[in-house]
JSON list of C-alpha atoms in Angstrom, two decimals:
[
{"chain": "A", "resi": 1, "resn": "UNK", "atom": "CA", "xyz": [-93.37, -52.47, 41.79]},
{"chain": "A", "resi": 2, "resn": "UNK", "atom": "CA", "xyz": [-94.11, -50.24, 38.80]},
{"chain": "A", "resi": 3, "resn": "UNK", "atom": "CA", "xyz": [-96.97, -50.28, 36.30]},
{"chain": "A", "resi": 4, "resn": "UNK", "atom": "CA", "xyz": [-97.57, -48.87, 32.81]},
{"chain": "A", "resi": 5, "resn": "UNK", "atom": "CA", "xyz": [-101.30, -48.30, 32.28]},
{"chain": "A", "resi": 6, "resn": "UNK", "atom": "CA", "xyz": [-103.14, -47.69, 29.00]},
{"chain": "A", "resi": 7, "resn": "UNK", "atom": "CA", "xyz": [-106.73, -46.46, 29.02]},
{"chain": "A", "resi": 8, "resn": "UNK", "atom": "CA", "xyz": [-106.39, -44.65, 32.36]},
{"chain": "A", "resi": 9, "resn": "UNK", "atom": "CA", "xyz": [-109.04, -42.07, 31.49]},
{"chain": "A", "resi": 10, "resn": "UNK", "atom": "CA", "xyz": [-111.74, -44.66, 30.73]},
{"chain": "A", "resi": 11, "resn": "UNK", "atom": "CA", "xyz": [-114.26, -46.27, 33.06]},
{"chain": "A", "resi": 12, "resn": "UNK", "atom": "CA", "xyz": [-112.29, -49.37, 34.03]},
{"chain": "A", "resi": 13, "resn": "UNK", "atom": "CA", "xyz": [-108.88, -47.73, 33.62]},
{"chain": "A", "resi": 14, "resn": "UNK", "atom": "CA", "xyz": [-109.64, -44.90, 36.02]},
{"chain": "A", "resi": 15, "resn": "UNK", "atom": "CA", "xyz": [-110.88, -47.40, 38.61]},
{"chain": "A", "resi": 16, "resn": "UNK", "atom": "CA", "xyz": [-107.69, -49.43, 38.24]},
{"chain": "A", "resi": 17, "resn": "UNK", "atom": "CA", "xyz": [-105.48, -46.33, 38.39]},
{"chain": "A", "resi": 18, "resn": "UNK", "atom": "CA", "xyz": [-106.97, -45.06, 41.64]},
{"chain": "A", "resi": 19, "resn": "UNK", "atom": "CA", "xyz": [-106.47, -48.45, 43.30]},
{"chain": "A", "resi": 20, "resn": "UNK", "atom": "CA", "xyz": [-102.87, -48.79, 42.12]},
{"chain": "A", "resi": 21, "resn": "UNK", "atom": "CA", "xyz": [-102.00, -45.37, 43.53]},
{"chain": "A", "resi": 22, "resn": "UNK", "atom": "CA", "xyz": [-103.84, -46.10, 46.80]},
{"chain": "A", "resi": 23, "resn": "UNK", "atom": "CA", "xyz": [-101.67, -49.21, 47.16]},
{"chain": "A", "resi": 24, "resn": "UNK", "atom": "CA", "xyz": [-98.46, -47.22, 46.75]},
{"chain": "A", "resi": 25, "resn": "UNK", "atom": "CA", "xyz": [-97.67, -48.38, 43.21]},
{"chain": "A", "resi": 26, "resn": "UNK", "atom": "CA", "xyz": [-95.65, -46.10, 40.93]},
{"chain": "A", "resi": 27, "resn": "UNK", "atom": "CA", "xyz": [-97.78, -45.82, 37.81]},
{"chain": "A", "resi": 28, "resn": "UNK", "atom": "CA", "xyz": [-97.13, -44.31, 34.39]},
{"chain": "A", "resi": 29, "resn": "UNK", "atom": "CA", "xyz": [-100.10, -43.53, 32.16]},
{"chain": "A", "resi": 30, "resn": "UNK", "atom": "CA", "xyz": [-100.08, -42.56, 28.49]},
{"chain": "A", "resi": 31, "resn": "UNK", "atom": "CA", "xyz": [-103.16, -40.52, 27.63]},
{"chain": "A", "resi": 32, "resn": "UNK", "atom": "CA", "xyz": [-104.42, -38.12, 24.97]},
{"chain": "A", "resi": 33, "resn": "UNK", "atom": "CA", "xyz": [-105.41, -35.55, 27.58]},
{"chain": "A", "resi": 34, "resn": "UNK", "atom": "CA", "xyz": [-104.44, -35.26, 31.24]},
{"chain": "A", "resi": 35, "resn": "UNK", "atom": "CA", "xyz": [-107.69, -33.43, 31.96]},
{"chain": "A", "resi": 36, "resn": "UNK", "atom": "CA", "xyz": [-109.69, -36.64, 31.56]},
{"chain": "A", "resi": 37, "resn": "UNK", "atom": "CA", "xyz": [-107.88, -38.48, 34.35]},
{"chain": "A", "resi": 38, "resn": "UNK", "atom": "CA", "xyz": [-109.89, -39.10, 37.54]},
{"chain": "A", "resi": 39, "resn": "UNK", "atom": "CA", "xyz": [-109.72, -36.25, 40.02]},
{"chain": "A", "resi": 40, "resn": "UNK", "atom": "CA", "xyz": [-108.42, -38.56, 42.76]},
{"chain": "A", "resi": 41, "resn": "UNK", "atom": "CA", "xyz": [-105.32, -39.31, 40.68]},
{"chain": "A", "resi": 42, "resn": "UNK", "atom": "CA", "xyz": [-104.37, -35.86, 39.42]},
{"chain": "A", "resi": 43, "resn": "UNK", "atom": "CA", "xyz": [-101.18, -34.55, 40.96]},
{"chain": "A", "resi": 44, "resn": "UNK", "atom": "CA", "xyz": [-100.47, -37.80, 42.83]},
{"chain": "A", "resi": 45, "resn": "UNK", "atom": "CA", "xyz": [-96.81, -38.18, 43.78]},
{"chain": "A", "resi": 46, "resn": "UNK", "atom": "CA", "xyz": [-96.66, -41.73, 42.39]},
{"chain": "A", "resi": 47, "resn": "UNK", "atom": "CA", "xyz": [-98.26, -40.84, 39.05]},
{"chain": "A", "resi": 48, "resn": "UNK", "atom": "CA", "xyz": [-96.31, -40.06, 35.87]},
{"chain": "A", "resi": 49, "resn": "UNK", "atom": "CA", "xyz": [-98.44, -38.73, 33.02]},
{"chain": "A", "resi": 50, "resn": "UNK", "atom": "CA", "xyz": [-97.31, -38.93, 29.41]},
{"chain": "A", "resi": 51, "resn": "UNK", "atom": "CA", "xyz": [-99.56, -36.89, 27.09]},
{"chain": "A", "resi": 52, "resn": "UNK", "atom": "CA", "xyz": [-99.79, -38.04, 23.47]},
{"chain": "A", "resi": 53, "resn": "UNK", "atom": "CA", "xyz": [-102.59, -36.13, 21.69]},
{"chain": "A", "resi": 54, "resn": "UNK", "atom": "CA", "xyz": [-102.39, -38.57, 18.76]},
{"chain": "A", "resi": 55, "resn": "UNK", "atom": "CA", "xyz": [-102.67, -41.58, 21.04]},
{"chain": "A", "resi": 56, "resn": "UNK", "atom": "CA", "xyz": [-100.12, -44.04, 22.37]},
{"chain": "A", "resi": 57, "resn": "UNK", "atom": "CA", "xyz": [-99.94, -45.86, 19.03]},
{"chain": "A", "resi": 58, "resn": "UNK", "atom": "CA", "xyz": [-98.04, -42.80, 17.77]},
{"chain": "A", "resi": 59, "resn": "UNK", "atom": "CA", "xyz": [-95.12, -43.81, 20.00]},
{"chain": "A", "resi": 60, "resn": "UNK", "atom": "CA", "xyz": [-92.12, -45.11, 18.10]},
{"chain": "A", "resi": 61, "resn": "UNK", "atom": "CA", "xyz": [-90.95, -48.65, 18.85]},
{"chain": "A", "resi": 62, "resn": "UNK", "atom": "CA", "xyz": [-87.97, -47.26, 20.77]},
{"chain": "A", "resi": 63, "resn": "UNK", "atom": "CA", "xyz": [-90.18, -44.93, 22.81]},
{"chain": "A", "resi": 64, "resn": "UNK", "atom": "CA", "xyz": [-92.50, -47.76, 23.77]},
{"chain": "A", "resi": 65, "resn": "UNK", "atom": "CA", "xyz": [-89.56, -49.99, 24.68]},
{"chain": "A", "resi": 66, "resn": "UNK", "atom": "CA", "xyz": [-88.29, -47.20, 26.92]},
{"chain": "A", "resi": 67, "resn": "UNK", "atom": "CA", "xyz": [-91.56, -47.08, 28.87]},
{"chain": "A", "resi": 68, "resn": "UNK", "atom": "CA", "xyz": [-91.93, -50.87, 29.10]},
{"chain": "A", "resi": 69, "resn": "UNK", "atom": "CA", "xyz": [-88.30, -51.25, 30.19]},
{"chain": "A", "resi": 70, "resn": "UNK", "atom": "CA", "xyz": [-88.93, -49.49, 33.47]},
{"chain": "A", "resi": 71, "resn": "UNK", "atom": "CA", "xyz": [-92.00, -51.43, 34.65]},
{"chain": "A", "resi": 72, "resn": "UNK", "atom": "CA", "xyz": [-92.93, -54.83, 36.04]},
{"chain": "A", "resi": 73, "resn": "UNK", "atom": "CA", "xyz": [-96.52, -54.86, 34.73]},
{"chain": "A", "resi": 74, "resn": "UNK", "atom": "CA", "xyz": [-98.40, -53.43, 31.75]},
{"chain": "A", "resi": 75, "resn": "UNK", "atom": "CA", "xyz": [-102.17, -53.00, 32.11]},
{"chain": "A", "resi": 76, "resn": "UNK", "atom": "CA", "xyz": [-104.43, -52.29, 29.13]},
{"chain": "A", "resi": 77, "resn": "UNK", "atom": "CA", "xyz": [-107.94, -51.06, 29.90]},
{"chain": "A", "resi": 78, "resn": "UNK", "atom": "CA", "xyz": [-108.42, -49.78, 26.39]},
{"chain": "A", "resi": 79, "resn": "UNK", "atom": "CA", "xyz": [-111.76, -49.78, 24.66]},
{"chain": "A", "resi": 80, "resn": "UNK", "atom": "CA", "xyz": [-113.50, -48.04, 21.81]},
{"chain": "A", "resi": 81, "resn": "UNK", "atom": "CA", "xyz": [-115.75, -45.06, 22.46]},
{"chain": "A", "resi": 82, "resn": "UNK", "atom": "CA", "xyz": [-119.36, -46.00, 21.77]},
{"chain": "A", "resi": 83, "resn": "UNK", "atom": "CA", "xyz": [-119.86, -43.46, 19.00]},
{"chain": "A", "resi": 84, "resn": "UNK", "atom": "CA", "xyz": [-119.83, -43.64, 15.22]},
{"chain": "A", "resi": 85, "resn": "UNK", "atom": "CA", "xyz": [-116.25, -42.36, 15.08]},
{"chain": "A", "resi": 86, "resn": "UNK", "atom": "CA", "xyz": [-115.18, -44.55, 17.99]},
{"chain": "A", "resi": 87, "resn": "UNK", "atom": "CA", "xyz": [-116.58, -47.73, 16.46]},
{"chain": "A", "resi": 88, "resn": "UNK", "atom": "CA", "xyz": [-115.79, -47.29, 12.77]},
{"chain": "A", "resi": 89, "resn": "UNK", "atom": "CA", "xyz": [-113.06, -44.66, 12.83]},
{"chain": "A", "resi": 90, "resn": "UNK", "atom": "CA", "xyz": [-109.34, -45.11, 13.31]},
{"chain": "A", "resi": 91, "resn": "UNK", "atom": "CA", "xyz": [-107.55, -46.77, 14.95]},
{"chain": "A", "resi": 92, "resn": "UNK", "atom": "CA", "xyz": [-109.78, -49.75, 14.21]},
{"chain": "A", "resi": 93, "resn": "UNK", "atom": "CA", "xyz": [-107.35, -52.24, 15.77]},
{"chain": "A", "resi": 94, "resn": "UNK", "atom": "CA", "xyz": [-106.63, -50.22, 18.89]},
{"chain": "A", "resi": 95, "resn": "UNK", "atom": "CA", "xyz": [-106.60, -53.12, 21.37]},
{"chain": "A", "resi": 96, "resn": "UNK", "atom": "CA", "xyz": [-104.90, -55.67, 19.12]},
{"chain": "A", "resi": 97, "resn": "UNK", "atom": "CA", "xyz": [-102.20, -53.29, 17.91]},
{"chain": "A", "resi": 98, "resn": "UNK", "atom": "CA", "xyz": [-101.47, -52.30, 21.50]},
{"chain": "A", "resi": 99, "resn": "UNK", "atom": "CA", "xyz": [-101.11, -55.92, 22.57]},
{"chain": "A", "resi": 100, "resn": "UNK", "atom": "CA", "xyz": [-98.86, -56.75, 19.63]},
{"chain": "A", "resi": 101, "resn": "UNK", "atom": "CA", "xyz": [-96.60, -53.75, 20.21]},
{"chain": "A", "resi": 102, "resn": "UNK", "atom": "CA", "xyz": [-96.37, -54.26, 23.97]},
{"chain": "A", "resi": 103, "resn": "UNK", "atom": "CA", "xyz": [-95.60, -57.97, 23.66]},
{"chain": "A", "resi": 104, "resn": "UNK", "atom": "CA", "xyz": [-93.01, -57.31, 20.95]},
{"chain": "A", "resi": 105, "resn": "UNK", "atom": "CA", "xyz": [-91.35, -54.69, 23.17]},
{"chain": "A", "resi": 106, "resn": "UNK", "atom": "CA", "xyz": [-91.19, -57.22, 26.01]},
{"chain": "A", "resi": 107, "resn": "UNK", "atom": "CA", "xyz": [-89.72, -59.84, 23.67]},
{"chain": "A", "resi": 108, "resn": "UNK", "atom": "CA", "xyz": [-86.99, -57.45, 22.52]},
{"chain": "A", "resi": 109, "resn": "UNK", "atom": "CA", "xyz": [-86.20, -56.48, 26.11]},
{"chain": "A", "resi": 110, "resn": "UNK", "atom": "CA", "xyz": [-86.03, -60.18, 27.04]},
{"chain": "A", "resi": 111, "resn": "UNK", "atom": "CA", "xyz": [-87.30, -59.47, 30.56]},
{"chain": "A", "resi": 112, "resn": "UNK", "atom": "CA", "xyz": [-90.32, -60.98, 32.29]},
{"chain": "A", "resi": 113, "resn": "UNK", "atom": "CA", "xyz": [-93.30, -58.61, 32.34]},
{"chain": "A", "resi": 114, "resn": "UNK", "atom": "CA", "xyz": [-96.93, -59.20, 33.31]},
{"chain": "A", "resi": 115, "resn": "UNK", "atom": "CA", "xyz": [-99.54, -58.09, 30.78]},
{"chain": "A", "resi": 116, "resn": "UNK", "atom": "CA", "xyz": [-103.09, -57.60, 32.04]},
{"chain": "A", "resi": 117, "resn": "UNK", "atom": "CA", "xyz": [-105.75, -56.76, 29.46]},
{"chain": "A", "resi": 118, "resn": "UNK", "atom": "CA", "xyz": [-109.50, -56.31, 29.44]},
{"chain": "A", "resi": 119, "resn": "UNK", "atom": "CA", "xyz": [-111.57, -58.42, 27.04]},
{"chain": "A", "resi": 120, "resn": "UNK", "atom": "CA", "xyz": [-115.26, -59.37, 26.86]},
{"chain": "A", "resi": 121, "resn": "UNK", "atom": "CA", "xyz": [-117.63, -62.29, 27.43]},
{"chain": "A", "resi": 122, "resn": "UNK", "atom": "CA", "xyz": [-118.34, -62.13, 23.69]},
{"chain": "A", "resi": 123, "resn": "UNK", "atom": "CA", "xyz": [-114.98, -63.82, 23.05]},
{"chain": "A", "resi": 124, "resn": "UNK", "atom": "CA", "xyz": [-114.30, -67.51, 23.67]},
{"chain": "A", "resi": 125, "resn": "UNK", "atom": "CA", "xyz": [-111.15, -68.99, 25.13]},
{"chain": "A", "resi": 126, "resn": "UNK", "atom": "CA", "xyz": [-108.86, -69.81, 22.20]},
{"chain": "A", "resi": 127, "resn": "UNK", "atom": "CA", "xyz": [-108.02, -73.22, 23.68]},
{"chain": "A", "resi": 128, "resn": "UNK", "atom": "CA", "xyz": [-111.66, -74.30, 23.48]},
{"chain": "A", "resi": 129, "resn": "UNK", "atom": "CA", "xyz": [-111.93, -74.52, 27.26]},
{"chain": "A", "resi": 130, "resn": "UNK", "atom": "CA", "xyz": [-115.26, -72.73, 27.56]},
{"chain": "A", "resi": 131, "resn": "UNK", "atom": "CA", "xyz": [-118.44, -74.81, 27.88]},
{"chain": "A", "resi": 132, "resn": "UNK", "atom": "CA", "xyz": [-120.79, -74.97, 24.91]},
{"chain": "A", "resi": 133, "resn": "UNK", "atom": "CA", "xyz": [-123.13, -72.27, 26.15]},
{"chain": "A", "resi": 134, "resn": "UNK", "atom": "CA", "xyz": [-123.74, -70.39, 22.93]},
{"chain": "A", "resi": 135, "resn": "UNK", "atom": "CA", "xyz": [-126.71, -71.43, 20.86]},
{"chain": "A", "resi": 136, "resn": "UNK", "atom": "CA", "xyz": [-127.00, -71.17, 17.09]},
{"chain": "A", "resi": 137, "resn": "UNK", "atom": "CA", "xyz": [-128.52, -67.68, 17.22]},
{"chain": "A", "resi": 138, "resn": "UNK", "atom": "CA", "xyz": [-125.84, -66.33, 19.56]},
{"chain": "A", "resi": 139, "resn": "UNK", "atom": "CA", "xyz": [-123.04, -67.72, 17.41]},
{"chain": "A", "resi": 140, "resn": "UNK", "atom": "CA", "xyz": [-124.68, -66.17, 14.35]},
{"chain": "A", "resi": 141, "resn": "UNK", "atom": "CA", "xyz": [-124.96, -62.77, 16.07]},
{"chain": "A", "resi": 142, "resn": "UNK", "atom": "CA", "xyz": [-121.33, -62.86, 17.21]},
{"chain": "A", "resi": 143, "resn": "UNK", "atom": "CA", "xyz": [-120.20, -63.75, 13.70]},
{"chain": "A", "resi": 144, "resn": "UNK", "atom": "CA", "xyz": [-122.25, -60.85, 12.36]},
{"chain": "A", "resi": 145, "resn": "UNK", "atom": "CA", "xyz": [-120.68, -58.51, 14.92]},
{"chain": "A", "resi": 146, "resn": "UNK", "atom": "CA", "xyz": [-117.26, -59.73, 13.85]},
{"chain": "A", "resi": 147, "resn": "UNK", "atom": "CA", "xyz": [-117.91, -58.55, 10.30]},
{"chain": "A", "resi": 148, "resn": "UNK", "atom": "CA", "xyz": [-119.79, -55.34, 11.17]},
{"chain": "A", "resi": 149, "resn": "UNK", "atom": "CA", "xyz": [-118.13, -53.99, 14.31]},
{"chain": "A", "resi": 150, "resn": "UNK", "atom": "CA", "xyz": [-114.34, -53.48, 14.31]},
{"chain": "A", "resi": 151, "resn": "UNK", "atom": "CA", "xyz": [-114.15, -53.42, 18.15]},
{"chain": "A", "resi": 152, "resn": "UNK", "atom": "CA", "xyz": [-115.53, -56.96, 18.39]},
{"chain": "A", "resi": 153, "resn": "UNK", "atom": "CA", "xyz": [-113.21, -58.20, 15.66]},
{"chain": "A", "resi": 154, "resn": "UNK", "atom": "CA", "xyz": [-110.37, -56.54, 17.55]},
{"chain": "A", "resi": 155, "resn": "UNK", "atom": "CA", "xyz": [-111.29, -58.28, 20.79]},
{"chain": "A", "resi": 156, "resn": "UNK", "atom": "CA", "xyz": [-111.30, -61.63, 19.03]},
{"chain": "A", "resi": 157, "resn": "UNK", "atom": "CA", "xyz": [-107.94, -60.93, 17.37]},
{"chain": "A", "resi": 158, "resn": "UNK", "atom": "CA", "xyz": [-106.50, -59.80, 20.70]},
{"chain": "A", "resi": 159, "resn": "UNK", "atom": "CA", "xyz": [-107.38, -63.07, 22.45]},
{"chain": "A", "resi": 160, "resn": "UNK", "atom": "CA", "xyz": [-106.21, -65.10, 19.46]},
{"chain": "A", "resi": 161, "resn": "UNK", "atom": "CA", "xyz": [-102.84, -63.34, 19.53]},
{"chain": "A", "resi": 162, "resn": "UNK", "atom": "CA", "xyz": [-102.37, -64.02, 23.25]},
{"chain": "A", "resi": 163, "resn": "UNK", "atom": "CA", "xyz": [-103.38, -67.65, 22.79]},
{"chain": "A", "resi": 164, "resn": "UNK", "atom": "CA", "xyz": [-100.99, -68.25, 19.89]},
{"chain": "A", "resi": 165, "resn": "UNK", "atom": "CA", "xyz": [-98.02, -65.99, 20.64]},
{"chain": "A", "resi": 166, "resn": "UNK", "atom": "CA", "xyz": [-97.92, -66.00, 24.43]},
{"chain": "A", "resi": 167, "resn": "UNK", "atom": "CA", "xyz": [-99.74, -69.07, 25.72]},
{"chain": "A", "resi": 168, "resn": "UNK", "atom": "CA", "xyz": [-98.38, -70.85, 22.64]},
{"chain": "A", "resi": 169, "resn": "UNK", "atom": "CA", "xyz": [-94.83, -70.32, 23.89]},
{"chain": "A", "resi": 170, "resn": "UNK", "atom": "CA", "xyz": [-93.54, -68.06, 21.12]},
{"chain": "A", "resi": 171, "resn": "UNK", "atom": "CA", "xyz": [-92.94, -65.19, 23.54]},
{"chain": "A", "resi": 172, "resn": "UNK", "atom": "CA", "xyz": [-91.67, -66.69, 26.82]},
{"chain": "A", "resi": 173, "resn": "UNK", "atom": "CA", "xyz": [-91.07, -63.32, 28.45]},
{"chain": "A", "resi": 174, "resn": "UNK", "atom": "CA", "xyz": [-94.76, -62.40, 28.68]},
{"chain": "A", "resi": 175, "resn": "UNK", "atom": "CA", "xyz": [-97.27, -63.79, 31.13]},
{"chain": "A", "resi": 176, "resn": "UNK", "atom": "CA", "xyz": [-100.81, -62.47, 30.71]},
{"chain": "A", "resi": 177, "resn": "UNK", "atom": "CA", "xyz": [-104.32, -62.38, 32.05]},
{"chain": "A", "resi": 178, "resn": "UNK", "atom": "CA", "xyz": [-107.26, -61.45, 29.81]},
{"chain": "A", "resi": 179, "resn": "UNK", "atom": "CA", "xyz": [-110.19, -60.38, 31.99]},
{"chain": "A", "resi": 180, "resn": "UNK", "atom": "CA", "xyz": [-113.66, -61.02, 30.56]},
{"chain": "A", "resi": 181, "resn": "UNK", "atom": "CA", "xyz": [-116.36, -58.97, 32.29]},
{"chain": "A", "resi": 182, "resn": "UNK", "atom": "CA", "xyz": [-120.06, -59.32, 31.55]},
{"chain": "A", "resi": 183, "resn": "UNK", "atom": "CA", "xyz": [-122.36, -56.34, 30.85]},
{"chain": "A", "resi": 184, "resn": "UNK", "atom": "CA", "xyz": [-120.50, -53.50, 32.54]},
{"chain": "A", "resi": 185, "resn": "UNK", "atom": "CA", "xyz": [-122.25, -51.00, 34.76]},
{"chain": "A", "resi": 186, "resn": "UNK", "atom": "CA", "xyz": [-121.12, -47.90, 36.65]},
{"chain": "A", "resi": 187, "resn": "UNK", "atom": "CA", "xyz": [-121.13, -47.82, 40.42]},
{"chain": "A", "resi": 188, "resn": "UNK", "atom": "CA", "xyz": [-119.41, -45.62, 42.95]},
{"chain": "A", "resi": 189, "resn": "UNK", "atom": "CA", "xyz": [-117.55, -48.45, 44.67]},
{"chain": "A", "resi": 190, "resn": "UNK", "atom": "CA", "xyz": [-116.47, -52.03, 44.16]},
{"chain": "A", "resi": 191, "resn": "UNK", "atom": "CA", "xyz": [-118.49, -54.86, 45.65]},
{"chain": "A", "resi": 192, "resn": "UNK", "atom": "CA", "xyz": [-118.28, -58.62, 46.00]},
{"chain": "A", "resi": 193, "resn": "UNK", "atom": "CA", "xyz": [-117.53, -60.41, 42.75]},
{"chain": "A", "resi": 194, "resn": "UNK", "atom": "CA", "xyz": [-116.71, -63.87, 41.48]},
{"chain": "A", "resi": 195, "resn": "UNK", "atom": "CA", "xyz": [-114.08, -65.07, 39.02]},
{"chain": "A", "resi": 196, "resn": "UNK", "atom": "CA", "xyz": [-114.47, -68.10, 36.77]},
{"chain": "A", "resi": 197, "resn": "UNK", "atom": "CA", "xyz": [-112.02, -69.91, 34.52]},
{"chain": "A", "resi": 198, "resn": "UNK", "atom": "CA", "xyz": [-114.83, -70.63, 32.05]},
{"chain": "A", "resi": 199, "resn": "UNK", "atom": "CA", "xyz": [-117.71, -68.55, 30.71]},
{"chain": "A", "resi": 200, "resn": "UNK", "atom": "CA", "xyz": [-120.77, -68.72, 32.94]},
{"chain": "A", "resi": 201, "resn": "UNK", "atom": "CA", "xyz": [-123.20, -67.11, 30.49]},
{"chain": "A", "resi": 202, "resn": "UNK", "atom": "CA", "xyz": [-123.51, -65.83, 26.96]},
{"chain": "A", "resi": 203, "resn": "UNK", "atom": "CA", "xyz": [-124.48, -62.44, 25.61]},
{"chain": "A", "resi": 204, "resn": "UNK", "atom": "CA", "xyz": [-128.22, -63.21, 25.71]},
{"chain": "A", "resi": 205, "resn": "UNK", "atom": "CA", "xyz": [-128.28, -64.17, 29.39]},
{"chain": "A", "resi": 206, "resn": "UNK", "atom": "CA", "xyz": [-125.51, -61.87, 30.54]},
{"chain": "A", "resi": 207, "resn": "UNK", "atom": "CA", "xyz": [-124.84, -60.97, 34.13]},
{"chain": "A", "resi": 208, "resn": "UNK", "atom": "CA", "xyz": [-123.39, -57.66, 35.27]},
{"chain": "A", "resi": 209, "resn": "UNK", "atom": "CA", "xyz": [-119.91, -56.49, 36.17]},
{"chain": "A", "resi": 210, "resn": "UNK", "atom": "CA", "xyz": [-119.21, -53.21, 37.89]},
{"chain": "A", "resi": 211, "resn": "UNK", "atom": "CA", "xyz": [-116.39, -51.23, 36.30]},
{"chain": "A", "resi": 212, "resn": "UNK", "atom": "CA", "xyz": [-115.17, -50.69, 39.85]},
{"chain": "A", "resi": 213, "resn": "UNK", "atom": "CA", "xyz": [-114.89, -54.47, 40.24]},
{"chain": "A", "resi": 214, "resn": "UNK", "atom": "CA", "xyz": [-112.89, -54.71, 37.01]},
{"chain": "A", "resi": 215, "resn": "UNK", "atom": "CA", "xyz": [-110.50, -52.06, 38.33]},
{"chain": "A", "resi": 216, "resn": "UNK", "atom": "CA", "xyz": [-110.24, -53.84, 41.68]},
{"chain": "A", "resi": 217, "resn": "UNK", "atom": "CA", "xyz": [-109.49, -57.22, 40.10]},
{"chain": "A", "resi": 218, "resn": "UNK", "atom": "CA", "xyz": [-106.92, -55.84, 37.65]},
{"chain": "A", "resi": 219, "resn": "UNK", "atom": "CA", "xyz": [-105.18, -54.01, 40.50]},
{"chain": "A", "resi": 220, "resn": "UNK", "atom": "CA", "xyz": [-105.18, -57.28, 42.49]},
{"chain": "A", "resi": 221, "resn": "UNK", "atom": "CA", "xyz": [-103.60, -59.08, 39.54]},
{"chain": "A", "resi": 222, "resn": "UNK", "atom": "CA", "xyz": [-100.86, -56.46, 39.44]},
{"chain": "A", "resi": 223, "resn": "UNK", "atom": "CA", "xyz": [-100.16, -56.29, 43.16]},
{"chain": "A", "resi": 224, "resn": "UNK", "atom": "CA", "xyz": [-101.14, -59.59, 44.82]},
{"chain": "A", "resi": 225, "resn": "UNK", "atom": "CA", "xyz": [-98.90, -62.56, 43.92]},
{"chain": "A", "resi": 226, "resn": "UNK", "atom": "CA", "xyz": [-101.50, -65.14, 44.99]},
{"chain": "A", "resi": 227, "resn": "UNK", "atom": "CA", "xyz": [-104.12, -63.62, 42.68]},
{"chain": "A", "resi": 228, "resn": "UNK", "atom": "CA", "xyz": [-101.66, -63.45, 39.80]},
{"chain": "A", "resi": 229, "resn": "UNK", "atom": "CA", "xyz": [-100.59, -67.08, 40.23]},
{"chain": "A", "resi": 230, "resn": "UNK", "atom": "CA", "xyz": [-104.23, -68.18, 40.25]},
{"chain": "A", "resi": 231, "resn": "UNK", "atom": "CA", "xyz": [-105.04, -66.42, 36.94]},
{"chain": "A", "resi": 232, "resn": "UNK", "atom": "CA", "xyz": [-101.75, -66.28, 35.04]},
{"chain": "A", "resi": 233, "resn": "UNK", "atom": "CA", "xyz": [-102.14, -67.08, 31.32]},
{"chain": "A", "resi": 234, "resn": "UNK", "atom": "CA", "xyz": [-105.90, -67.40, 31.79]},
{"chain": "A", "resi": 235, "resn": "UNK", "atom": "CA", "xyz": [-109.11, -65.77, 30.57]},
{"chain": "A", "resi": 236, "resn": "UNK", "atom": "CA", "xyz": [-111.27, -65.36, 33.69]},
{"chain": "A", "resi": 237, "resn": "UNK", "atom": "CA", "xyz": [-114.83, -64.18, 33.49]},
{"chain": "A", "resi": 238, "resn": "UNK", "atom": "CA", "xyz": [-115.60, -61.59, 36.14]},
{"chain": "A", "resi": 239, "resn": "UNK", "atom": "CA", "xyz": [-119.14, -61.29, 37.48]},
{"chain": "A", "resi": 240, "resn": "UNK", "atom": "CA", "xyz": [-120.77, -59.26, 40.21]},
{"chain": "A", "resi": 241, "resn": "UNK", "atom": "CA", "xyz": [-121.79, -61.52, 43.05]},
{"chain": "A", "resi": 242, "resn": "UNK", "atom": "CA", "xyz": [-125.54, -62.02, 43.20]},
{"chain": "A", "resi": 243, "resn": "UNK", "atom": "CA", "xyz": [-126.77, -60.97, 46.66]},
{"chain": "A", "resi": 244, "resn": "UNK", "atom": "CA", "xyz": [-128.73, -63.60, 48.58]},
{"chain": "A", "resi": 245, "resn": "UNK", "atom": "CA", "xyz": [-132.49, -63.08, 49.00]},
{"chain": "A", "resi": 246, "resn": "UNK", "atom": "CA", "xyz": [-133.49, -60.79, 51.82]},
{"chain": "A", "resi": 247, "resn": "UNK", "atom": "CA", "xyz": [-134.63, -62.53, 54.98]},
{"chain": "A", "resi": 248, "resn": "UNK", "atom": "CA", "xyz": [-138.19, -63.71, 54.62]},
{"chain": "A", "resi": 249, "resn": "UNK", "atom": "CA", "xyz": [-138.04, -63.79, 50.82]},
{"chain": "A", "resi": 250, "resn": "UNK", "atom": "CA", "xyz": [-138.46, -67.20, 49.31]},
{"chain": "A", "resi": 251, "resn": "UNK", "atom": "CA", "xyz": [-138.53, -68.60, 45.83]},
{"chain": "A", "resi": 252, "resn": "UNK", "atom": "CA", "xyz": [-141.85, -67.96, 44.18]},
{"chain": "A", "resi": 253, "resn": "UNK", "atom": "CA", "xyz": [-143.54, -70.89, 42.49]}
]
């Protein structure tokens, strides 16, 4: 099994990378700087690092096809840096352009490849399968974010593309999973988490999702056939499991 990973130097990407290597998976990462990779991954025998200072979108179509050709799974943990330049600078369509280019490369290769991508609870399933949880105010805020924040518009376009081009049957060589975490938090290790086919909350009553749990789940999707079969061509929401009350604690009334 071999994996091509984008976003390996980010919070979720580094967590996924470490787990893939720990499981003996040959992994190729394309990064702007090797120095930003997690210390536990640097120099690993199973890791191939491709440095592109201008970003992976600077790869030619043939170069990208060459990298995709040699793998079974492509994982995208890409996200925009939360800074003025990261939000409003270029590339504004980082996630969507990556998905389009990867899926097109897979189509041209005409070989089955798994595509695992991170999304957000701020995006609805394109098939309308989510429950009607969002109130008028939340829908208004999300529409406003669509117009004002390129990263949110990109997340919406990303899911729309997967729903139309892949789930819609236009690209039969790609099978995907778009993981929708809630409010992400840092933690040193993964913990218990739950996965749901439908949204369990909106942005105003969000739960939490450890970045370590995102990395764990994405690595499971790549390496465990039973997990992949359960969530293939789906948009699961990933939530940290809520611990039960300590013994002696009851519900206050």
